[in-house]
GROMACS .gro file of C-alpha atoms in nm:
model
  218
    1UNK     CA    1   6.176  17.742   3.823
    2UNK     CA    2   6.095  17.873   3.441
    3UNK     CA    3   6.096  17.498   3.336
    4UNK     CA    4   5.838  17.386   3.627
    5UNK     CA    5   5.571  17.759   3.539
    6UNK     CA    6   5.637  17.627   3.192
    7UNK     CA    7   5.556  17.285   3.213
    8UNK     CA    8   5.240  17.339   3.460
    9UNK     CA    9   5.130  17.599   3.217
   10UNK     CA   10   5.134  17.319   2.954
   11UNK     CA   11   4.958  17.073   3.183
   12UNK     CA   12   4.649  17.303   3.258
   13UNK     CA   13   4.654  17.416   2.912
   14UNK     CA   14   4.600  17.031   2.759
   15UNK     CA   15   4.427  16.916   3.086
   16UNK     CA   16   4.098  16.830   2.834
   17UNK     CA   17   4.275  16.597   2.643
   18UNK     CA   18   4.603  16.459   2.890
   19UNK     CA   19   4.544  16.080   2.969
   20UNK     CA   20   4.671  16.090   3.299
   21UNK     CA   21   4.381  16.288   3.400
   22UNK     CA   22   4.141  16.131   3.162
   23UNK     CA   23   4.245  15.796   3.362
   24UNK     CA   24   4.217  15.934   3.710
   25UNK     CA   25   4.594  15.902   3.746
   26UNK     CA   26   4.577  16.314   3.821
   27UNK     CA   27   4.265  16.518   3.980
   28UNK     CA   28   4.257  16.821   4.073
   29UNK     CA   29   4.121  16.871   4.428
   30UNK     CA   30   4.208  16.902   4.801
   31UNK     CA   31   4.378  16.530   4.850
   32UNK     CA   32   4.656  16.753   4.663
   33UNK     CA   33   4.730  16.955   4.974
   34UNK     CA   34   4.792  16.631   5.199
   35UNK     CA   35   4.992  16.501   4.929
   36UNK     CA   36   5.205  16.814   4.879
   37UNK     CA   37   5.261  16.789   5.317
   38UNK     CA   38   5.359  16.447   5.285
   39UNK     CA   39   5.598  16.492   5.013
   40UNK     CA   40   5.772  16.778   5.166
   41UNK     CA   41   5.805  16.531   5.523
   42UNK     CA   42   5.927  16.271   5.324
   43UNK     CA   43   6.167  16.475   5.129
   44UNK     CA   44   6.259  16.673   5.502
   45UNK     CA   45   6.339  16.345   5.720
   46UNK     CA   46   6.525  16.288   5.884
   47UNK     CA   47   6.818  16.511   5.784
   48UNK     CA   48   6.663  16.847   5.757
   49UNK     CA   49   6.473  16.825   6.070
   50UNK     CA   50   6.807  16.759   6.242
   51UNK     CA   51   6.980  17.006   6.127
   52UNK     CA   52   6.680  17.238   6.255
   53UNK     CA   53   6.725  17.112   6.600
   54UNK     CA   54   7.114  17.170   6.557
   55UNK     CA   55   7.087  17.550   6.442
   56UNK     CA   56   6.820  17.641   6.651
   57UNK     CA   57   7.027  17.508   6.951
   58UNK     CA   58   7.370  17.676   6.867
   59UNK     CA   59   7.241  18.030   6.707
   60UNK     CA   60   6.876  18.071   6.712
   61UNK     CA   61   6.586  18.109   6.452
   62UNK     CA   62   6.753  18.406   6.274
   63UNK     CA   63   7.009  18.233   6.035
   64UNK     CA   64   6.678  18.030   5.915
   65UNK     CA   65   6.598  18.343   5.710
   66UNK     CA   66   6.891  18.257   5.475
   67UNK     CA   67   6.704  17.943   5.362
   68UNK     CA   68   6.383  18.106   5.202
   69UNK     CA   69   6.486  18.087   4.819
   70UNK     CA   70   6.596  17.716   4.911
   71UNK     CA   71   6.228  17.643   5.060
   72UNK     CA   72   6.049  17.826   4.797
   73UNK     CA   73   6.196  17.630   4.521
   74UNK     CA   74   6.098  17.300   4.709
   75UNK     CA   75   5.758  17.420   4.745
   76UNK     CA   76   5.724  17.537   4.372
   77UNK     CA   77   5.921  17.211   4.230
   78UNK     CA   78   5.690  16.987   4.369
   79UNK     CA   79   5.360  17.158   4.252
   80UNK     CA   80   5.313  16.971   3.959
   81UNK     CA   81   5.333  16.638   4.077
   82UNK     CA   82   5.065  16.686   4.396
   83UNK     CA   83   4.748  16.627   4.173
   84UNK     CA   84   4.856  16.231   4.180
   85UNK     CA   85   4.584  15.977   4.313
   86UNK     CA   86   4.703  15.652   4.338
   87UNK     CA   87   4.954  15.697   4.644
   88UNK     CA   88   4.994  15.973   4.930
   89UNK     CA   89   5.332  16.128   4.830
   90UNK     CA   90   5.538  16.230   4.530
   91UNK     CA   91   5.703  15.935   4.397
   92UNK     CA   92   6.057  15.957   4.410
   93UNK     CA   93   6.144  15.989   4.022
   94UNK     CA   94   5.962  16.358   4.052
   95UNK     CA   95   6.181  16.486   4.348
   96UNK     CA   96   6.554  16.556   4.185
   97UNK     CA   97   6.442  16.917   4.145
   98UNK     CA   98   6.304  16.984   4.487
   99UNK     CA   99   6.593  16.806   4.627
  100UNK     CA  100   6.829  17.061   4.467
  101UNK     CA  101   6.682  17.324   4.673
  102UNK     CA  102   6.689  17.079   5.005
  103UNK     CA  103   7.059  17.026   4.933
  104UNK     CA  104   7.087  17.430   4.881
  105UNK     CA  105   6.907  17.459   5.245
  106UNK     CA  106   7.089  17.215   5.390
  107UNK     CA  107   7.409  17.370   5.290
  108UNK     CA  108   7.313  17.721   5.430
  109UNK     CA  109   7.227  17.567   5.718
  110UNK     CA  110   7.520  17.372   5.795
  111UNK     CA  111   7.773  17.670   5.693
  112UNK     CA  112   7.597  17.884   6.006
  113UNK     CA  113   7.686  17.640   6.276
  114UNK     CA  114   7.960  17.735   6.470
  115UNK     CA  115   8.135  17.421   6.495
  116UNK     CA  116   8.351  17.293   6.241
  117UNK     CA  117   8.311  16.948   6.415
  118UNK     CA  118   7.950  16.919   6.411
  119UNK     CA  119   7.962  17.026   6.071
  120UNK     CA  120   8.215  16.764   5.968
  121UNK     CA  121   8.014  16.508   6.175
  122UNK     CA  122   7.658  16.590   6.020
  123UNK     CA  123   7.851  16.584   5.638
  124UNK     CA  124   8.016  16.174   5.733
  125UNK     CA  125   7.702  16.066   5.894
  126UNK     CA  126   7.465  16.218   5.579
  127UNK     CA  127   7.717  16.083   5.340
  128UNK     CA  128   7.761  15.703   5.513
  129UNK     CA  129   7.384  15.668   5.604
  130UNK     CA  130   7.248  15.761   5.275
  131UNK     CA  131   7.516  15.554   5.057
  132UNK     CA  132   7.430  15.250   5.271
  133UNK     CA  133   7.054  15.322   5.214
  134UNK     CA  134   7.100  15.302   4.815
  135UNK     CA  135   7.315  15.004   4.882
  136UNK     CA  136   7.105  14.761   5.132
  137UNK     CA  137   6.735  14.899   5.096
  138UNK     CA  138   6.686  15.055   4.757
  139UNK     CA  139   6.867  14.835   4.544
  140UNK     CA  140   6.718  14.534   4.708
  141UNK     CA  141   6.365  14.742   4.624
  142UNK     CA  142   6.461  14.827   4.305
  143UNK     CA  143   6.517  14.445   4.208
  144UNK     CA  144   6.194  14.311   4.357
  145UNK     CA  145   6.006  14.608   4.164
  146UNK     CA  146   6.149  14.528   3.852
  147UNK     CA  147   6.139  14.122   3.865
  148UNK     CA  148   5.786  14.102   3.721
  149UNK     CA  149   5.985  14.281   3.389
  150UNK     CA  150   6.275  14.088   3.343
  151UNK     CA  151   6.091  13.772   3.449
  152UNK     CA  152   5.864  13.848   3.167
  153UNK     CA  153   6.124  13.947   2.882
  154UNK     CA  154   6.268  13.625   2.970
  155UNK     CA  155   5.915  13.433   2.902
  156UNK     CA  156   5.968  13.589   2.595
  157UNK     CA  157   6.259  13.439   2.473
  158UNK     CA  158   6.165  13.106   2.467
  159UNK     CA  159   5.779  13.050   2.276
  160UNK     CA  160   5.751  13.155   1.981
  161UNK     CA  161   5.546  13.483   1.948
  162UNK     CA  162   5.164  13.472   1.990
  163UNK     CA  163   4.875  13.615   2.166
  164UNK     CA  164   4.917  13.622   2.546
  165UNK     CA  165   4.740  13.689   2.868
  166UNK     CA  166   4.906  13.832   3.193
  167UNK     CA  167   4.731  13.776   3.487
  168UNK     CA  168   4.817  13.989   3.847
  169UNK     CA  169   5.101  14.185   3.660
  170UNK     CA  170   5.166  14.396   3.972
  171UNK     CA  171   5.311  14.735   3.738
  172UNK     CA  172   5.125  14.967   3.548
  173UNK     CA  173   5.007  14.756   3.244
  174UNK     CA  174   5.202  14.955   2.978
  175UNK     CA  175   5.507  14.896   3.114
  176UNK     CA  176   5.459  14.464   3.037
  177UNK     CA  177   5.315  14.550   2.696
  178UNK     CA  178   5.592  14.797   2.599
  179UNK     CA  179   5.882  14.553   2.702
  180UNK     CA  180   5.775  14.352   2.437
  181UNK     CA  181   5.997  14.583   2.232
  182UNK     CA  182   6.317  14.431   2.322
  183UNK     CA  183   6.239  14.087   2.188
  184UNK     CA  184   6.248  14.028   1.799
  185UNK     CA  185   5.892  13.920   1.675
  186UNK     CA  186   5.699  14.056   1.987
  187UNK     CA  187   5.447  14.338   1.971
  188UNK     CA  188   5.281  14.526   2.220
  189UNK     CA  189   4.937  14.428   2.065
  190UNK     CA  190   5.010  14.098   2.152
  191UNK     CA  191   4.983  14.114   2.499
  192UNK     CA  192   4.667  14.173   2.711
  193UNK     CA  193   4.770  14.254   3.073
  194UNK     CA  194   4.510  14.179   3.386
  195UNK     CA  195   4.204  14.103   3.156
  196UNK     CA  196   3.999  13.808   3.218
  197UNK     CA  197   4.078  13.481   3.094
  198UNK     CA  198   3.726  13.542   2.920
  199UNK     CA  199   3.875  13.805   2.709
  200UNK     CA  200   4.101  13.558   2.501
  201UNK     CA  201   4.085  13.182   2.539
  202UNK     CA  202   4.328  13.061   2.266
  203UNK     CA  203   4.601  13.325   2.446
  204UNK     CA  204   4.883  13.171   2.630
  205UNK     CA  205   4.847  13.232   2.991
  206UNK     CA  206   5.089  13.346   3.257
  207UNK     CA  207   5.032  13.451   3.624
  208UNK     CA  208   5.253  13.634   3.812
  209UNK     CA  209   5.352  13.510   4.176
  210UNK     CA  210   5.452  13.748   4.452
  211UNK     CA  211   5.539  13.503   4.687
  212UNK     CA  212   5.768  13.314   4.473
  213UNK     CA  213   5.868  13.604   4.219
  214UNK     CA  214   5.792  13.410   3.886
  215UNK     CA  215   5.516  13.337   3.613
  216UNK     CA  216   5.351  13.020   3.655
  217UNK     CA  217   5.128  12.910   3.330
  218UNK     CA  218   4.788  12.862   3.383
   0.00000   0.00000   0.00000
């Protein structure tokens, strides 16, 4: 909690000059609110919201007092990601600290049910279901997100370097310019990303396909 007071404390304090508000990645305003609710929902479901239904059915609301310090650090771990604009909820790289304290409540929770086979049940199911998540859904996402990268790296390897001009790069742009780091000869100023063609006719010229998943010169 010291690190996330600190590091908000820094964010306000060079809010004048940070780029991600200058660029209207971050603004301050009451979008933040919806985007705070729909971080903690997505963070929630579905395995704290069943384990709500579980307690509240074998012991009542009382138990749920244990769980404060555990929902307090979610709500205070998440504050200074909410000012975001370009997407309704926290991305997922900014929630390992507020899913410390959802682990913490889901632990408290699970100790106070009275049966040790429900409790064994919930901990297989919560361990198959999200292994099997990672496996089939977000490793098939994570490829697909990074394919414009390594697609491009490998574009790389075979001209030799010279001015060049990416067209529908679907990432932020710094991330295509910056990769040109791991090739020998290429340099980030080398590389205009979703500029028009207008901006530099000798450049070589790559578009990038969604359909297909490659660059196709142009």
């Amino acid at each position: 909690m010291v690190a996330t007071f600190f590091f908000a404390g820094i964010f306000l304090y060079t809010s004048s000059t940070n780029s991600l508000i200058i660029h209207e990645f971050y603004a301050f305003g009451p979008h933040a609110l919806w985007v705070w609710a729909n971080s903690l929902h997505k963070l929630a479901f579905p395995w704290l919201y069943l384990l709500l239904v579980v307690v509240l059915w074998r012991i009542g609301w009382r138990p749920l007092l244990k769980v404060r310090a555990g929902v307090g650090w979610i709500l205070v771990a998440l504050l200074p990601y909410i000012f975001l604009t370009y997407q309704a909820q926290v991305p997922s790289r900014n929630m390992y600290l507020a899913s410390m304290g959802l682990v913490s409540v889901l632990a408290v929770m699970l100790r106070e049910i009275d049966s040790a086979r429900i409790r064994k049940i919930f901990v297989a199911a919560f361990v198959a279901i999200n292994i099997g998540y990672i496996w089939f859904v977000k490793d098939a996402q994570f490829e697909e997100r990074a394919a414009s990268t390594t697609q491009l790296v490998e574009q790389w390897l075979e001209p030799s370097p010279a001015p060049l001009l990416i067209v529908n790069f679907p990432q932020n742009p710094g991330i295509a310019k910056f990769s040109t780091r791991v090739v020998p000869g290429w340099e980030p100023e080398m590389v205009l990303v979703n500029q028009p063609v207008e901006s530099c006719l000798s450049c070589l010229r790559l578009r990038w396909n969604p359909q297909s998943q490659n660059y196709i010169p142009f």
